[in-house]
Short mmCIF file of C-alpha atoms and ligand atoms in Angstrom, two decimals:
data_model
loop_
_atom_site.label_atom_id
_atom_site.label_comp_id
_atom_site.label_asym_id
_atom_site.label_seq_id
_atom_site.Cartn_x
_atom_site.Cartn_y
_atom_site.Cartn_z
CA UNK U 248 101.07 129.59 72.03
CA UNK U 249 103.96 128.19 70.52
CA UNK U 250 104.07 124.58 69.73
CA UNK U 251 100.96 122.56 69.25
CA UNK U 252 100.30 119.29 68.46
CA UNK U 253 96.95 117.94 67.23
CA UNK U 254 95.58 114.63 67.79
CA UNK U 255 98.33 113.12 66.67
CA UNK U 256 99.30 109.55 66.13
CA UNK U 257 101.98 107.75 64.96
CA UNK U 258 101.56 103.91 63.57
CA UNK U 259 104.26 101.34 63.31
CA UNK U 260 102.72 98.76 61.21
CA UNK U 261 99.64 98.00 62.94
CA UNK U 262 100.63 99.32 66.33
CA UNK U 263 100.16 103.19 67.38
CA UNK U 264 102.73 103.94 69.27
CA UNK U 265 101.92 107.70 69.83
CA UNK U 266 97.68 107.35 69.86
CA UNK U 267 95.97 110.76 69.43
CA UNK U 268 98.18 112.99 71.49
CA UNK U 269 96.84 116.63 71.32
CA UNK U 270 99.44 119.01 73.76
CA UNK U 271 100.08 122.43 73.90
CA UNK U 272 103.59 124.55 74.75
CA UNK U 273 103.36 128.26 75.69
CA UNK U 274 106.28 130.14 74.74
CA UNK U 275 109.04 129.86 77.67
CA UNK U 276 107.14 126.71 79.19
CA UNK U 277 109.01 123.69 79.84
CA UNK U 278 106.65 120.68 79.28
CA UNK U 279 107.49 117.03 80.92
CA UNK U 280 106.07 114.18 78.85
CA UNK U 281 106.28 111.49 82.10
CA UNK U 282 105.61 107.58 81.15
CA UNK U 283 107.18 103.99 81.75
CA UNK U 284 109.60 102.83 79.09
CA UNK U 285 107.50 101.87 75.57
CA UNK U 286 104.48 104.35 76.25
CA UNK U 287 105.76 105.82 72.96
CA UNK U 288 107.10 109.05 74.45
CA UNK U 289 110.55 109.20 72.44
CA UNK U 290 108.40 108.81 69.53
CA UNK U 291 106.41 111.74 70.06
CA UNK U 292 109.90 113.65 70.36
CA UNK U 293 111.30 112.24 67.26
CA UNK U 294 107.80 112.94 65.64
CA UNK U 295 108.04 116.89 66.84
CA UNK U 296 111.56 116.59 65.33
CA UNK U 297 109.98 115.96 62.16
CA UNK U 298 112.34 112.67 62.36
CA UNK U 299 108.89 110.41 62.40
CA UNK U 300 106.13 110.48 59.63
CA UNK U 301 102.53 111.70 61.22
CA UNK U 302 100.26 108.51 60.51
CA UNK U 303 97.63 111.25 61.47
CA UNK U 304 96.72 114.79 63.07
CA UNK U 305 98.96 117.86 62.99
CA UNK U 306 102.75 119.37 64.47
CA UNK U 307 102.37 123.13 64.18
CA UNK U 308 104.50 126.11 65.60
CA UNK U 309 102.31 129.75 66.17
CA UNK U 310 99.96 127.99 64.67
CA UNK U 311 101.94 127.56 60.97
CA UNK U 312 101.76 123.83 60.07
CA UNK U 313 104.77 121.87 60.22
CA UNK U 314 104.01 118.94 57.91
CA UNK U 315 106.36 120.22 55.04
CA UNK U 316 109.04 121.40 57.36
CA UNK U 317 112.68 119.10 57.31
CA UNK U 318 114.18 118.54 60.65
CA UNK U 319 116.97 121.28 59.76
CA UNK U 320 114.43 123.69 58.73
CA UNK U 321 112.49 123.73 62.25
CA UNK U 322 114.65 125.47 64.48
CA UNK U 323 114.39 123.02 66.91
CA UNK U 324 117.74 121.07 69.07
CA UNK U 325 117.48 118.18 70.24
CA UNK U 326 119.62 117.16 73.48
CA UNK U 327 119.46 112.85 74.43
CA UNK U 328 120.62 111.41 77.40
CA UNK U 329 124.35 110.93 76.23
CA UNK U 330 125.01 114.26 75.32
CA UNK U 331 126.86 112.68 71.89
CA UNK U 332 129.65 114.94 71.87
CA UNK U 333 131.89 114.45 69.25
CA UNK U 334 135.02 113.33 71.23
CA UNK U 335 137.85 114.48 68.92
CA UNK U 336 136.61 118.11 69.14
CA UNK U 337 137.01 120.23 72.16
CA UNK U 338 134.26 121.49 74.37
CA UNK U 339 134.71 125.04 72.70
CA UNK U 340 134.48 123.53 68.77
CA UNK U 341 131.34 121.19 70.22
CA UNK U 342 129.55 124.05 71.33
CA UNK U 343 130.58 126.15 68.23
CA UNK U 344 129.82 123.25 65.81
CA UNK U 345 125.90 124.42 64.71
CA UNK U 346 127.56 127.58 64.06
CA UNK U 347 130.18 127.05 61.98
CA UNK U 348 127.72 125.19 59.62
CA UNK U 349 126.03 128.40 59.13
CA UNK U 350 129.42 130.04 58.43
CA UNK U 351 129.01 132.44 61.45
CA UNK U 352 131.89 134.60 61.61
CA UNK U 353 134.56 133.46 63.51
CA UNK U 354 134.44 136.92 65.60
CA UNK U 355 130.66 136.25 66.85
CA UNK U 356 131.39 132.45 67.20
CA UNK U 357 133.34 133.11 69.87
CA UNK U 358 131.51 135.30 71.49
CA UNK U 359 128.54 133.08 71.35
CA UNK U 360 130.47 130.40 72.73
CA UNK U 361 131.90 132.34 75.96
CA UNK U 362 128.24 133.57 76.35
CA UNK U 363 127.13 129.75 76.44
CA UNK U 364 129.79 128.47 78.08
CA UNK U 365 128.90 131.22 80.76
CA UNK U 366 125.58 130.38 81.01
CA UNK U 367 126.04 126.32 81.70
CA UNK U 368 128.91 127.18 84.25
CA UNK U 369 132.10 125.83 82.24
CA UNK U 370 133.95 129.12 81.44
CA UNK U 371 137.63 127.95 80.69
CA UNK U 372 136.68 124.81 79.46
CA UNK U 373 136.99 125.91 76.02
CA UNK U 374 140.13 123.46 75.17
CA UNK U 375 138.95 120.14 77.10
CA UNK U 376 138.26 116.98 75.59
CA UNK U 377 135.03 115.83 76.12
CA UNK U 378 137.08 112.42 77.60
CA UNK U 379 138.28 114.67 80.23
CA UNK U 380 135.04 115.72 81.60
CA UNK U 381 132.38 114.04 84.05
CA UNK U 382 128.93 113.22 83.09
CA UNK U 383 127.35 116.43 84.37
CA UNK U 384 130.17 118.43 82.78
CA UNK U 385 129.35 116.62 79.42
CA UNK U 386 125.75 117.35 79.94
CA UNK U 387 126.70 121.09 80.41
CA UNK U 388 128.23 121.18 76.89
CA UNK U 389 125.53 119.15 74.98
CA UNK U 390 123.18 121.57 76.36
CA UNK U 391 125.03 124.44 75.14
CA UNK U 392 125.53 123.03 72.10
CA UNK U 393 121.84 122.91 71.72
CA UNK U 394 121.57 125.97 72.68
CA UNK U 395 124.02 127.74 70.59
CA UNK U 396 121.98 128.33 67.64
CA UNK U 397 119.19 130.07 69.80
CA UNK U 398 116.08 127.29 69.09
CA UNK U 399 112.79 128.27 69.60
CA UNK U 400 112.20 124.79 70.95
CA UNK U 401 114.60 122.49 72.54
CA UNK U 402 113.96 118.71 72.53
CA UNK U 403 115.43 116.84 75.62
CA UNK U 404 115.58 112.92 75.56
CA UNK U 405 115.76 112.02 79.92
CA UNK U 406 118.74 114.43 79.57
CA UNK U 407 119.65 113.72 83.24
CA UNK U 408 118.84 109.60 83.16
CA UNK U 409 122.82 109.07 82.77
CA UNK U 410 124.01 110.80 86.02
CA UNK U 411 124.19 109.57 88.92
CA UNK U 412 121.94 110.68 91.68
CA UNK U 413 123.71 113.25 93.44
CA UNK U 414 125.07 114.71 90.11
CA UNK U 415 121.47 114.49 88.59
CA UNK U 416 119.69 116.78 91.28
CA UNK U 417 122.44 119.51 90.98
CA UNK U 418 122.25 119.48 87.25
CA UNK U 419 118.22 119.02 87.62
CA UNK U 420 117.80 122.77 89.46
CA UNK U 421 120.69 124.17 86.98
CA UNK U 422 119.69 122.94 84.01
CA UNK U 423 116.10 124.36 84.83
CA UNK U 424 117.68 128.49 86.09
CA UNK U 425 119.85 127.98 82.30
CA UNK U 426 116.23 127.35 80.35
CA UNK U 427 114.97 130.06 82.33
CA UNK U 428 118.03 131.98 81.67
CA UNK U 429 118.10 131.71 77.83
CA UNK U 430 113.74 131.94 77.91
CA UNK U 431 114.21 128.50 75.96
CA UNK U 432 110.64 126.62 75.36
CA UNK U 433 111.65 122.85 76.10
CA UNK U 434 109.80 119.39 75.63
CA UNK U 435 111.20 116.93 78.07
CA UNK U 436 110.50 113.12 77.59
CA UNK U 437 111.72 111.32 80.66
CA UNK U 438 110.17 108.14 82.75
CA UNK U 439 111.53 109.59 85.54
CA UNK U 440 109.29 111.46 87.90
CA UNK U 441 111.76 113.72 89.80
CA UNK U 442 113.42 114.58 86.98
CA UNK U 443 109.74 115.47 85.08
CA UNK U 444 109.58 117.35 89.06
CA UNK U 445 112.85 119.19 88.06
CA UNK U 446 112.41 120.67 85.54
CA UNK U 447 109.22 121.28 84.08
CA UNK U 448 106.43 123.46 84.74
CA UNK U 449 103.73 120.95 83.07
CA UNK U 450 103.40 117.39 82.97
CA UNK U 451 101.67 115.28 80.47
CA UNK U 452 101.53 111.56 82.09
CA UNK U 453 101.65 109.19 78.98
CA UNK U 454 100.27 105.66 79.02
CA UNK U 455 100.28 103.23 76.46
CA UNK U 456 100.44 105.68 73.45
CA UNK U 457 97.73 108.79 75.36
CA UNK U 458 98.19 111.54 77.18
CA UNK U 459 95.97 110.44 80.26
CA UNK U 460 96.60 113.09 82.43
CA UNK U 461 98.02 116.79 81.66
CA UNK U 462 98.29 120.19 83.79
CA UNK U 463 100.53 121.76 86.25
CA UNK U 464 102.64 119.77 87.96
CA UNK U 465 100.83 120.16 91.25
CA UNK U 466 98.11 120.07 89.90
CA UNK U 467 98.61 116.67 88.68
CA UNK U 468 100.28 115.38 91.44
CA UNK U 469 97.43 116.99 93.82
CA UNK U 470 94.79 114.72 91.84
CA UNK U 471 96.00 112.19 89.89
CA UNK U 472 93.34 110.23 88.03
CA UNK U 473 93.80 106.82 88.27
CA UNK U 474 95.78 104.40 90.66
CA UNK U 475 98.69 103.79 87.89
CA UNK U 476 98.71 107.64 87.42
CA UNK U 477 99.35 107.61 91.26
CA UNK U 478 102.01 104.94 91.59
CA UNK U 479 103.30 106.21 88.65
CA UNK U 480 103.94 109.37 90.14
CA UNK U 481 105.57 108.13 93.13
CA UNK U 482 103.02 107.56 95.18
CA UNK U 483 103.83 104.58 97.78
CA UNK U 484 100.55 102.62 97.96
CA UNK U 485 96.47 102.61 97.08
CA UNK U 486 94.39 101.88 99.58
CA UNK U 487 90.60 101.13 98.47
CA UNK U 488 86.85 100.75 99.98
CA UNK U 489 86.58 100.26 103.66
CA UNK U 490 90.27 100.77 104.32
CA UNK U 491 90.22 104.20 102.17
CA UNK U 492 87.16 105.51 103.89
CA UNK U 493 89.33 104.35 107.29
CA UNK U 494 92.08 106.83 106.65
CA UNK U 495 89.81 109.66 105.20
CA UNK U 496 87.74 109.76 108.21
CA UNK U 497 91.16 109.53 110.17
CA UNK U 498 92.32 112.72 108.27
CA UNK U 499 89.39 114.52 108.42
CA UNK U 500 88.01 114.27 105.03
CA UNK U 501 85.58 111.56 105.05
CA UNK U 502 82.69 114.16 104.01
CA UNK U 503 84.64 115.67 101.04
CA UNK U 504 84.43 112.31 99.00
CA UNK U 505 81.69 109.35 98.08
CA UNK U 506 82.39 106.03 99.37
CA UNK U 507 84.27 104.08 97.30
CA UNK U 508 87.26 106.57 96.60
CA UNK U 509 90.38 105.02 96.41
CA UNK U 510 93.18 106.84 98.06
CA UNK U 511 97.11 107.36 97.31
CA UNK U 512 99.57 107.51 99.99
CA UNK U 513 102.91 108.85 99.87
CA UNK U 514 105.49 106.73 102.21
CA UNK U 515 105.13 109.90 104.63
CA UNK U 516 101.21 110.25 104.80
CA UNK U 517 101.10 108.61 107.88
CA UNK U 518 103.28 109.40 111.00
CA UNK U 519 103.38 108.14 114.26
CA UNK U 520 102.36 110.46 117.41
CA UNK U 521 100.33 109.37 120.26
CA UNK U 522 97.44 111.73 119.36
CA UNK U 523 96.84 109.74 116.03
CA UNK U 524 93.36 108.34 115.51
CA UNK U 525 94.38 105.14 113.20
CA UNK U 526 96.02 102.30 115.89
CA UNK U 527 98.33 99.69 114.06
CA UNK U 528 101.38 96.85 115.16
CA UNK U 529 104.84 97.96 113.89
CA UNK U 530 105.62 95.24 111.39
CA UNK U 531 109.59 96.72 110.18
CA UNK U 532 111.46 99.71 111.09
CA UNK U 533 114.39 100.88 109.38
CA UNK U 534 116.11 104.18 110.17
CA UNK U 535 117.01 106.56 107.09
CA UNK U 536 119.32 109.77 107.37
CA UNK U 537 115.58 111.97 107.87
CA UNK U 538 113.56 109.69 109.62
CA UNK U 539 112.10 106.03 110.49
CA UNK U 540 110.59 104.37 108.05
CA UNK U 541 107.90 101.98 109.32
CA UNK U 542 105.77 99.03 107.64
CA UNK U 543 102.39 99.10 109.95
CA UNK U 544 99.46 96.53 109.91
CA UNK U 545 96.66 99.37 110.78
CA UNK U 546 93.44 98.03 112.25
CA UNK U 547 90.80 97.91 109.33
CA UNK U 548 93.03 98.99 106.48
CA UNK U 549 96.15 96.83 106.34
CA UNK U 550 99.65 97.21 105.92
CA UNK U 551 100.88 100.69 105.11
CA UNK U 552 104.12 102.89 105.12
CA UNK U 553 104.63 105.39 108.11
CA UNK U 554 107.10 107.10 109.24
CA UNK U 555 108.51 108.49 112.67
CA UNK U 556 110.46 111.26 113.77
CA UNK U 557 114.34 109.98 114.15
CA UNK U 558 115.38 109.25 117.41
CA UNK U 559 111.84 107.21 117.89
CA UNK U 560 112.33 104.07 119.13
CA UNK U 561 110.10 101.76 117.40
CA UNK U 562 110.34 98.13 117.04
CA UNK U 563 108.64 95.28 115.11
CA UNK U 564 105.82 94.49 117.53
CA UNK U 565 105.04 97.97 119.44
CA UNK U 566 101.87 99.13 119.01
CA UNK U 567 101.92 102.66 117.51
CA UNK U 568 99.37 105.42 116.40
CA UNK U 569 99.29 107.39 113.60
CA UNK U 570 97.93 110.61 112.46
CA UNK U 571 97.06 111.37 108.67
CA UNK U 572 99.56 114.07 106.65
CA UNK U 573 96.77 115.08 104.12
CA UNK U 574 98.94 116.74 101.91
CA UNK U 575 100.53 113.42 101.39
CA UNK U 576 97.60 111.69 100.21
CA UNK U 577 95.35 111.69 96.99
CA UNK U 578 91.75 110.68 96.75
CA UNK U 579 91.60 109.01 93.78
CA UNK U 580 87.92 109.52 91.06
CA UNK U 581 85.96 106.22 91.56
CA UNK U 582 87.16 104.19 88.17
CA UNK U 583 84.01 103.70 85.95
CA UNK U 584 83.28 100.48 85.44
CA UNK U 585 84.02 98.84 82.58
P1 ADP C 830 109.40 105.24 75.01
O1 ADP C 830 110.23 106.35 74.51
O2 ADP C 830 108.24 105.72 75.82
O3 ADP C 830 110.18 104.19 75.72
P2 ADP C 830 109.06 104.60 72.22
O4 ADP C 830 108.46 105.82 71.65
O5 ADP C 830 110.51 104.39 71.99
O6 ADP C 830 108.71 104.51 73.76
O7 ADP C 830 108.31 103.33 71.64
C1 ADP C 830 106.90 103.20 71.69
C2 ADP C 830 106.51 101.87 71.06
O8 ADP C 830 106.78 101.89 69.65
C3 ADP C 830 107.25 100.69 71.62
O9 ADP C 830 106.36 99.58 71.65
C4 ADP C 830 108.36 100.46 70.62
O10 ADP C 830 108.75 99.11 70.60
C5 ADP C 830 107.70 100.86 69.32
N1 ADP C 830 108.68 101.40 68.36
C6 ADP C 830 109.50 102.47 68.57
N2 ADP C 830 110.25 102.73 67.48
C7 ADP C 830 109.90 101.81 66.54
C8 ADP C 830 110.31 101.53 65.19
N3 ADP C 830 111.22 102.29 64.57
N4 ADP C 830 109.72 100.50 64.57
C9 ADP C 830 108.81 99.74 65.17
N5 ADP C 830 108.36 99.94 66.41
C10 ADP C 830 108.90 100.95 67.12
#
C-alpha cells in the first residue's frame, strides 16, 4: 500500500469539513473521491498535499508518517482544473520547469521532456505558447508537467471539469492509458460522475465531510447504499414500497430482496416491447440520436423513464409495455430508521 490516510479530519473553526476520512491507495491505483460541490473533497486534496493542517488522524505514505513532511518534500504533483500554465513560457519550458529547479542537466531535461511530451501526444509542441493551444491541449501539458518530476502520487483537482464535453471524453480515456503508461498512483477529486467513471479504478462517494461509500467502481455503482448515493451516481429515479416491489417482481427479483427495498433506476431500466409485464400510458416522448426517451405513468408505481428502440413510434397517450433491464437497476438497503 502506498498512500493511507487515517481517520482524518480537518476543522475550519467549528465546522469539519473533511470528518474522519480513513482511505487507502495501492501503488498504481487511481482513486476517484466523487461528491457535490462543498462535501469537503478539495480539502482532503489540499490536506494530502500537506497544504491543510490535520485537525486530527494521520497522512502516511508506505506506511512512514507524513505529519512533518513540507509540500515540496512529498513527492507529490498536483494538477487543478486550469492546468495554470505559466503563459509567457512555452509548452517545452512548462513541462521542463520542476526540472530546472532541481538543476537537472540541460542534456536529460530534454530528454525528459520529449519522453513526456511523447507520452501526452504533443510531440512538436515544444515552442507553443500555451495561448496558442486548446483546452485539452493545455491539459496535455499541465499533466506532463506534473508528471515530469516522476511523483509517486499525483493529485488531480476535476482535471477534465474545464473541457467541453466532446473534448472531455477523449481526454478522459487518454488521460487514464498516460497514468497507466507512466504506472502513476493518482487521487482524483471531481463531482463529476463520468469523469470519477473515466478514470479511476476506485471510488470513494463523499458526503458532507465522510466517505459514505468506497470500493470498485462497479462495485459501487452495482449497490449503492443509499438513495442520494444513487442519484448521486447518476441514477435517474427511486422508486419505493409498493411501487419498488412492482418493478422487482416485474424483473424477476422480487424473492432476492425484503419488502420495503427501495430501488434505483437508470433512464434505460425500463424499455418498451410488447412482451413486458409492467403496462403504463406514454406521458412524453422525445427522440435522442440512440433511442426514444419516454416519461410513462406505470400502473401501481408512477411515473418513470423508459426508453424505446428508435424508429418506435410512440406518442403521448399510447399505451405501452415495458420489460425490466436489471442491470440498470439497484435495490437499494432498507434505510434504518432514525
Ligand atoms: P469541495 O471541494 O467538495 O467543493 P471544499 O473542500 O472546498 O469542498 O470545502 C468543504 C467545506 O469547507 C465547505 O463548506 C467550504 O466552504 C469550507 N471551506 C473550504 N476552505 C475553507 C477555508 N479556507 N476556510 C473556511 N472554510 C473553508
Amino acid at each position: 500500500m502506498s498512500l493511507s490516510i487515517s481517520d482524518v479530519t480537518v476543522r475550519y473553526g467549528d465546522t469539519a469539513a473533511v470528518d474522519h476520512v480513513s482511505l487507502d491507495l495501492a501503488a498504481g491505483e487511481v482513486l476517484a473521491v466523487l461528491g457535490p460541490s462543498g462535501c469537503g473533497k478539495s480539502t482532503l486534496l489540499r490536506a494530502v498535499a500537506g497544504l491543510e493542517p490535520l485537525s486530527a488522524g494521520a497522512i502516511a505514505w508506505d506506511g512512514t508518517d507524513l505529519g512533518g513532511t513540507p509540500t515540496h518534500k512529498r513527492g507529490f504533483a498536483l494538477m487543478f482544473q486550469d492546468g495554470q500554465l505559466f503563459s509567457h513560457l512555452t509548452v517545452a519550458r512548462n513541462v521542463a520547469y520542476a526540472l530546472r529547479l532541481r538543476r537537472t542537466p540541460s542534456a536529460r531535461v530534454a530528454s525528459r521532456v520529449r519522453e513526456l511530451l511523447a507520452l501526452v501526444g504533443l510531440e512538436g509542441y515544444d515552442d507553443r505558447l500555451p495561448g496558442t493551444l486548446s483546452g485539452g491541449e493545455r491539459q496535455r501539458v499541465a499533466l506532463a508537467r506534473a508528471l515530469a518530476v516522476e511523483p509517486r502520487l499525483i493529485l488531480l483537482d476535476e482535471p477534465l471539469s474545464a473541457l467541453d464535453a466532446t473534448l472531455r471524453e477523449r481526454l478522459a480515456g487518454d488521460l487514464r492509458s498516460i497514468l497507466q503508461a507512466a504506472g502513476t498512483t493518482a487521487l482524483l477529486v471531481t463531482h463529476d460522475h463520468e469523469e470519477a467513471f473515466a478514470l479511476a479504478d476506485r471510488l470513494a462517494v463523499m458526503r458532507a465531510g465522510r466517505v459514505v461509500q468506497a470500493g470498485a467502481i462497479d462495485e459501487v455503482w452495482r449497490a449503492p447504499v443509499d438513495e442520494e448515493t444513487a442519484l448521486f451516481l447518476g441514477y435517474a429515479r427511486i422508486v419505493r414500497e409498493d411501487a419498488a416491489a412492482r418493478v422487482l417482481a416485474a424483473a424477476g427479483m422480487a424473492s432476492s430482496y425484503p419488502s420495503g427495498a427501495a430501488v434505483a433506476l437508470r433512464r434505460s431500466a425500463l424499455v418498451v416491447d410488447p412482451d413486458g409485464s409492467l403496462h403504463g400510458r406514454v406521458e412524453s416522448a422525445r427522440v435522442t440520436p440512440e433511442q426514444v426517451r419516454l416519461v410513462v405513468s406505470v400502473d401501481s408505481v408512477g411515473s418513470v423513464d423508459a426508453v424505446a428502440p428508435l424508429g418506435s413510434r410512440v406518442s403521448p397517450g399510447d399505451e405501452v409495455a415495458l420489460r425490466v433491464d436489471v442491470t440498470r437497476l439497484a435495490a437499494l438497503p432498507i434505510a434504518q430508521a432514525t
